[in-house]
XYZ file of C-alpha atoms in Angstrom:
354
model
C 0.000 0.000 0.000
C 1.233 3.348 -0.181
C 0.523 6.581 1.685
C -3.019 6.679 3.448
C -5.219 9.241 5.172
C -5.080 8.440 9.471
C -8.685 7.244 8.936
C -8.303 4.164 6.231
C -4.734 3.491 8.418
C -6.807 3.154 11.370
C -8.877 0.780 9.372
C -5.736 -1.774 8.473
C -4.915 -1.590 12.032
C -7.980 -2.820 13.087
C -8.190 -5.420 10.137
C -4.256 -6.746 11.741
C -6.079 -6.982 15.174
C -9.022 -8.613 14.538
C -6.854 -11.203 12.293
C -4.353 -11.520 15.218
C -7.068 -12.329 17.381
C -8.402 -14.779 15.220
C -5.501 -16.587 14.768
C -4.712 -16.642 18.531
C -8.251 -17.967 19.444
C -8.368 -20.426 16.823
C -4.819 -21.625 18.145
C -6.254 -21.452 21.579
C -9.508 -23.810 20.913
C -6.590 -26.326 19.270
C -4.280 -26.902 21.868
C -7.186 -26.605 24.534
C -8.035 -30.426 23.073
C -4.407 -31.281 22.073
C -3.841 -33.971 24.210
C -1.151 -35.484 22.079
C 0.268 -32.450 21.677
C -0.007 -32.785 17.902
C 2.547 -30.349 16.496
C 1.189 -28.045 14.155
C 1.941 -29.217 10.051
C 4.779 -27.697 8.047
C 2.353 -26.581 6.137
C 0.487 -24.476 8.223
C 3.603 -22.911 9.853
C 4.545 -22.367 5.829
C 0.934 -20.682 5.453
C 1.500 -18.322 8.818
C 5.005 -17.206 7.679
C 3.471 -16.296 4.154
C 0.481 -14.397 5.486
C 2.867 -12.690 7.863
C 5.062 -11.458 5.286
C 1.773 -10.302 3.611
C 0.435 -8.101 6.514
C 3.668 -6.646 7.093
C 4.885 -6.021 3.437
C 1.288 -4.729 2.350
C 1.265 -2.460 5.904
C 0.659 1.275 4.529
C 2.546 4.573 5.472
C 0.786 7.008 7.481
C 0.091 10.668 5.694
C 2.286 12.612 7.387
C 3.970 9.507 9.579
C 7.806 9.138 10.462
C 9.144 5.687 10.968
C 7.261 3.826 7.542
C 7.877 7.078 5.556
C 11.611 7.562 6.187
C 12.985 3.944 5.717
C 11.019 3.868 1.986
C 13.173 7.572 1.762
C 16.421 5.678 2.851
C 15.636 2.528 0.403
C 15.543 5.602 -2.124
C 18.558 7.120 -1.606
C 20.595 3.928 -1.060
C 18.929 2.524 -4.355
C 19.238 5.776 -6.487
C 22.512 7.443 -4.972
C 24.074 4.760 -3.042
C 23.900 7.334 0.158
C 22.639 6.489 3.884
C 22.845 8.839 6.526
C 23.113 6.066 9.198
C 27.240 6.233 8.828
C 27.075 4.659 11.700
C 24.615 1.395 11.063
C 27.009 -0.265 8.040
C 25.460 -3.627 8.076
C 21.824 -1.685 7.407
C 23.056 0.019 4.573
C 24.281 -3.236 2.851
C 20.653 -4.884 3.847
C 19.189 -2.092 1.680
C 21.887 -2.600 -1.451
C 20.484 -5.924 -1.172
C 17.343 -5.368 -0.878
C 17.291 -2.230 -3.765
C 18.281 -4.668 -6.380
C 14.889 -5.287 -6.427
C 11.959 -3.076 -7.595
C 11.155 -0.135 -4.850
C 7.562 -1.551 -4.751
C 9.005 -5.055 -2.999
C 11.011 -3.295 -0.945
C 8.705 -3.662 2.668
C 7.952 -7.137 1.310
C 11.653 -8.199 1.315
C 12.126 -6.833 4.340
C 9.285 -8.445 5.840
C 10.268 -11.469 4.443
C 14.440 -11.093 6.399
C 12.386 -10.217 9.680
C 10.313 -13.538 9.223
C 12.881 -15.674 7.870
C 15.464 -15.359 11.773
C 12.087 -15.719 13.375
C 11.410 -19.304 11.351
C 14.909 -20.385 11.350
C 15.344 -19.771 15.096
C 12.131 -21.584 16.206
C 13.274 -24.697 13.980
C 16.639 -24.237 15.617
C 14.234 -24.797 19.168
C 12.634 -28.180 18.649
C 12.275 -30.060 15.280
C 8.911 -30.985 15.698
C 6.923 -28.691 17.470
C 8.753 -25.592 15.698
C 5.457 -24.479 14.911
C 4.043 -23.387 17.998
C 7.183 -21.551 18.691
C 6.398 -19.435 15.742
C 2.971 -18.963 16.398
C 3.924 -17.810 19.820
C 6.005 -15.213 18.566
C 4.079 -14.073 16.300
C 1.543 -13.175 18.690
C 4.160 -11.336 21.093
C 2.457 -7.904 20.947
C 5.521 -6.513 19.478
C 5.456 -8.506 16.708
C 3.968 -6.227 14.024
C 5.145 -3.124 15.446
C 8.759 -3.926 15.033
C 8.151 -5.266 11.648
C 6.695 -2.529 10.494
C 7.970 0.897 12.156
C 10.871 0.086 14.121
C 12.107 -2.262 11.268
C 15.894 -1.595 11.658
C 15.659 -2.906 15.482
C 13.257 -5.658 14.513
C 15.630 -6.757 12.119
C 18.657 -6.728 14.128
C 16.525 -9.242 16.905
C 15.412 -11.382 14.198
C 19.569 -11.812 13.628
C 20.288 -12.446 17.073
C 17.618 -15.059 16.682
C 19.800 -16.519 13.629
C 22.887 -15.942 15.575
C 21.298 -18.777 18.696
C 20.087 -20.574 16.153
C 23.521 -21.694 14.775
C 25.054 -21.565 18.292
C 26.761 -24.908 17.893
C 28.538 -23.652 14.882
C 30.854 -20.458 16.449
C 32.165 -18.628 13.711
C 28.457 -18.542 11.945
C 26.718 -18.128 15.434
C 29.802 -14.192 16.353
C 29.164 -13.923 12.184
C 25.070 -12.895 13.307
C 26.183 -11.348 16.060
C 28.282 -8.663 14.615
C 25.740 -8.079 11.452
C 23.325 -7.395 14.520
C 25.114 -4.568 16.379
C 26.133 -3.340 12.937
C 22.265 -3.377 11.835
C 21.110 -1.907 15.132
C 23.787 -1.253 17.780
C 21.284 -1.473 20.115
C 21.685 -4.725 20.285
C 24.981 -5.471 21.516
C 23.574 -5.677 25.076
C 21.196 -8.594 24.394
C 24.218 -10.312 22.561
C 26.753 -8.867 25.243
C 24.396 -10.759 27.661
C 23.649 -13.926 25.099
C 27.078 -14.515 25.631
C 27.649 -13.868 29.166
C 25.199 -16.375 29.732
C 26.188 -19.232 27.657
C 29.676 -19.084 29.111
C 28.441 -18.227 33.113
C 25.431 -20.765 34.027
C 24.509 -18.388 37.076
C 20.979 -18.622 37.297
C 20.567 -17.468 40.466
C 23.199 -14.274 40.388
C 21.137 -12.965 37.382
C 17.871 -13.200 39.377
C 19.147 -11.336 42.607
C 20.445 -8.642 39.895
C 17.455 -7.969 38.270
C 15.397 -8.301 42.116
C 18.221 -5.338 43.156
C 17.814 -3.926 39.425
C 13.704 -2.774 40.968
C 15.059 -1.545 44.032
C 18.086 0.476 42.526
C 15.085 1.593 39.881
C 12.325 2.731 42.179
C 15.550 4.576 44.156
C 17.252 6.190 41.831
C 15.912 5.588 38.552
C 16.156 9.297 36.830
C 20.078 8.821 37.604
C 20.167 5.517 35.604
C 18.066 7.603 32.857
C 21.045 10.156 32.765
C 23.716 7.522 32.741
C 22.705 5.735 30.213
C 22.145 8.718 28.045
C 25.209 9.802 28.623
C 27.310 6.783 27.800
C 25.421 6.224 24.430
C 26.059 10.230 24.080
C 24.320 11.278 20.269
C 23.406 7.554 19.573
C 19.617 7.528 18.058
C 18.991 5.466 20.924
C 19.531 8.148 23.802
C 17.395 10.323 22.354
C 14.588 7.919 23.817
C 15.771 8.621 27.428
C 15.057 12.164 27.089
C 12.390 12.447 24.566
C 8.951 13.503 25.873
C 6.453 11.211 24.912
C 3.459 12.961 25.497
C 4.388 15.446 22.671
C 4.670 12.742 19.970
C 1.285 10.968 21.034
C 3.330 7.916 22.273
C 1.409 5.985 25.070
C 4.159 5.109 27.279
C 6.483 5.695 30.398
C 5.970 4.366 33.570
C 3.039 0.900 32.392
C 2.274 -1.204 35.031
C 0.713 -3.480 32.031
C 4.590 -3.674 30.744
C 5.943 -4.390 33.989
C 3.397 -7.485 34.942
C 4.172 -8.403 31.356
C 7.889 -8.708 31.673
C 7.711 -10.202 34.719
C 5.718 -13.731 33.256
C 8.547 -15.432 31.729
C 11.050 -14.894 34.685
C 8.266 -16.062 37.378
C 7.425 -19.039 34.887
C 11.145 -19.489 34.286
C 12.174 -19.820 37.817
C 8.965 -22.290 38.803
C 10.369 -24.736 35.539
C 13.965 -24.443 36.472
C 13.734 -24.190 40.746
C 10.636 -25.960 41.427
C 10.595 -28.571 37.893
C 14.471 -29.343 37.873
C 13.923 -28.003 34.771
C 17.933 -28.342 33.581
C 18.210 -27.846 29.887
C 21.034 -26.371 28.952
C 19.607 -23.546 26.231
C 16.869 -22.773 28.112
C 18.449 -21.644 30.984
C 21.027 -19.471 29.131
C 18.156 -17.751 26.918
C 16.802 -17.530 30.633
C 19.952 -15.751 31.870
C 20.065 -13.929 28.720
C 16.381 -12.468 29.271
C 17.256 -11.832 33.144
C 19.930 -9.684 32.376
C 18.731 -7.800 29.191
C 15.436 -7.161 31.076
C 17.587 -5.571 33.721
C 18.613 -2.930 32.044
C 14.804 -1.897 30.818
C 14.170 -2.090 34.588
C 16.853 0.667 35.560
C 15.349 3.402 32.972
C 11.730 1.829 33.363
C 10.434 5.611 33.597
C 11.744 7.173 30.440
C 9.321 7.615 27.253
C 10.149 4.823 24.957
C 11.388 2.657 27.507
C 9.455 -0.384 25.400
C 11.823 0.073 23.265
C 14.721 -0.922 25.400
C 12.588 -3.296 26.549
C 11.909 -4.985 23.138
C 16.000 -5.928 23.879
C 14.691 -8.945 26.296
C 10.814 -8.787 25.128
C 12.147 -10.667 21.178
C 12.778 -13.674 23.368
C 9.905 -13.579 25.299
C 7.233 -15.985 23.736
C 10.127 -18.755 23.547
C 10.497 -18.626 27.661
C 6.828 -19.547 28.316
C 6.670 -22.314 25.703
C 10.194 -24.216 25.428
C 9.803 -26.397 28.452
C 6.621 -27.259 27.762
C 7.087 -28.892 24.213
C 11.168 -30.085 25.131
C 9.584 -32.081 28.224
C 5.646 -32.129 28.222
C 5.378 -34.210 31.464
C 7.171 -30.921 32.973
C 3.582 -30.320 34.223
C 0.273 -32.303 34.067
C -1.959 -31.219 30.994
C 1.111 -29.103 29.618
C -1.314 -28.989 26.245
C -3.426 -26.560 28.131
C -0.594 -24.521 29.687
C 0.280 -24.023 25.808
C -2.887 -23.110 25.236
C -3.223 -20.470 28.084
C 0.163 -18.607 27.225
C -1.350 -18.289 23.409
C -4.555 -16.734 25.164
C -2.341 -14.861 27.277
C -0.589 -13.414 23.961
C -3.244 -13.078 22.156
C -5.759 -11.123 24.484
C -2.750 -9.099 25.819
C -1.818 -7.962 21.848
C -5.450 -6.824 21.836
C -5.638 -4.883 24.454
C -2.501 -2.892 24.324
């Protein structure tokens, strides 16, 4: 689509929602009576990933909008001058030269279709068979569409951290994602700074009492974090979200108890599987780790504007936490089909609502 009046983009959005929700309820209803925990078919999964890359690629750009607007303007000027101003952000500009050998009109398409493809190939990484539900799941993280379709750069860069864990038994391919990451958004060096932390230090418990002290240091002294932090990543794109004022860009956020309840599911679930289960996988407990101590950070500057989107650095792995255990070990818990089903309603209704 191209550029659309606030009314008729109101209109898609509620078209995604409703689509979402259907999706998610239908998925609900299945595992509800999945007693065999039947995966869900390779074709299905195949039918998901190509409606996804649908919504996403087809999404329209707001009259007047920022984020939609100016990466079409940067495909442009990559394609037709070979210029970026993101100096900075190498590995994006090479994404677009790729992507710009294409027609213009593909361009959200293709890029849809990069965002999808680290989401796929990560959840396959996961579990062989029951891939599927994986995807789902993230899918229906409430973050999915947004970061696929106005903060693409950053929803790009997780989706290659997601590649990156997905070849983590093959090094040089596994540091090979990692550094296209940081150089796509740099933002993410902390969630691969603390991906790798964690697969080297099994510390389960240190990274819990960190992110416990992380609330009280927070509710303390939380507007000196805020300053710290936007002074160490000094001009960086991604300080300007520490200082911004929210309520003067219409941007619902700040201090969301909704957010904080929400982050707060997969570490509560996490510790029950791994304390109270003897849940001992190895992978699970470092993306685990990983998600303790990205999530820490979000905590310390939990009351700037835009602090979602420091959250999104622990929130990409989120859906994978609640369902792992349950489809690597289903006796884990009794009727673990309907615990799968409840964390899909939980996605689902909480996408709806937010």
């Amino acid at each position: 689509m191209g550029v659309v009046s606030y009314q008729d983009y109101l209109f898609y959005l509620d078209i995604v929602k409703y689509l979402f929700l259907f999706i998610g309820l239908v998925a609900f209803l299945f595992y509800s009576f999945n007693r065999n925990m039947k995966p869900l078919s390779e074709g299905v999964t195949l039918l998901l990933f190509i409606i996804m890359v649908g919504i996403l690629g087809a999404f329209p750009m707001l009259e007047g909008g920022a984020d939609r607007n100016r990466y079409l303007a940067e495909a442009t000027d990559v394609a037709m001058y070979n210029y970026t101003y993101r100096v900075n952000d190498t590995g994006y500009f090479y994404i677009n030269k790729l992507l710009t050998l294409f027609p213009l009109d593909l361009y959200f398409y293709l890029h849809s279709l990069l965002y999808l493809i680290g989401i796929y190939i990560f959840s396959k990484s996961l579990h062989a068979r029951q891939y599927g539900v994986i995807f789902l799941c993230m899918l229906l993280n409430f973050q999915f569409v947004s970061y696929g379709v106005n903060t693409m750069r950053a929803g790009l860069a997780g989706s290659t951290v997601l590649m990156a864990i997905a070849f983590r038994n093959r090094r040089i391919v596994e540091l090979a994602f990692i550094l296209l990451a940081v150089m796509i958004h740099k933002s993410f060096a902390l969630p691969a700074i603390c991906y790798l932390i964690a697969k080297k230090y099994d510390k389960t418990k240190l990274y819990f009492y960190i992110w416990l002290l992380s609330i009280l240091l927070s509710a303390i002294g939380g507007g000196f974090f805020q300053a710290l932090f936007s002074s160490v990543l000094g001009d960086e794109e991604r300080a300007s979200y520490l200082t911004t004022d929210a309520a003067s860009t219409h941007y619902r956020v700040g201090f969301r108890l909704d957010f904080i309840i929400f982050s707060c599911v997969p570490i509560v679930m996490g510790y029950y599987m791994i304390y109270k289960r003897k849940f001992s996988d190895a992978l699970y407990k470092n993306l685990y780790n990983m998600y303790l101590l990205a999530n820490t950070f979000w905590i310390l500057v939990i009351r700037a504007d835009f602090s979602d989107r420091f959250a999104y650095l622990s929130w990409f792995i989120y859906s994978p936490l609640l369902i792992y255990p349950l489809i690597k070990q289903p006796t884990i818990v009794s009727h673990s089909y309907k615990w799968i089903a409840y964390c899909i309603l939980g996605l689902t209704i909480f996408r709806t609502i937010i």
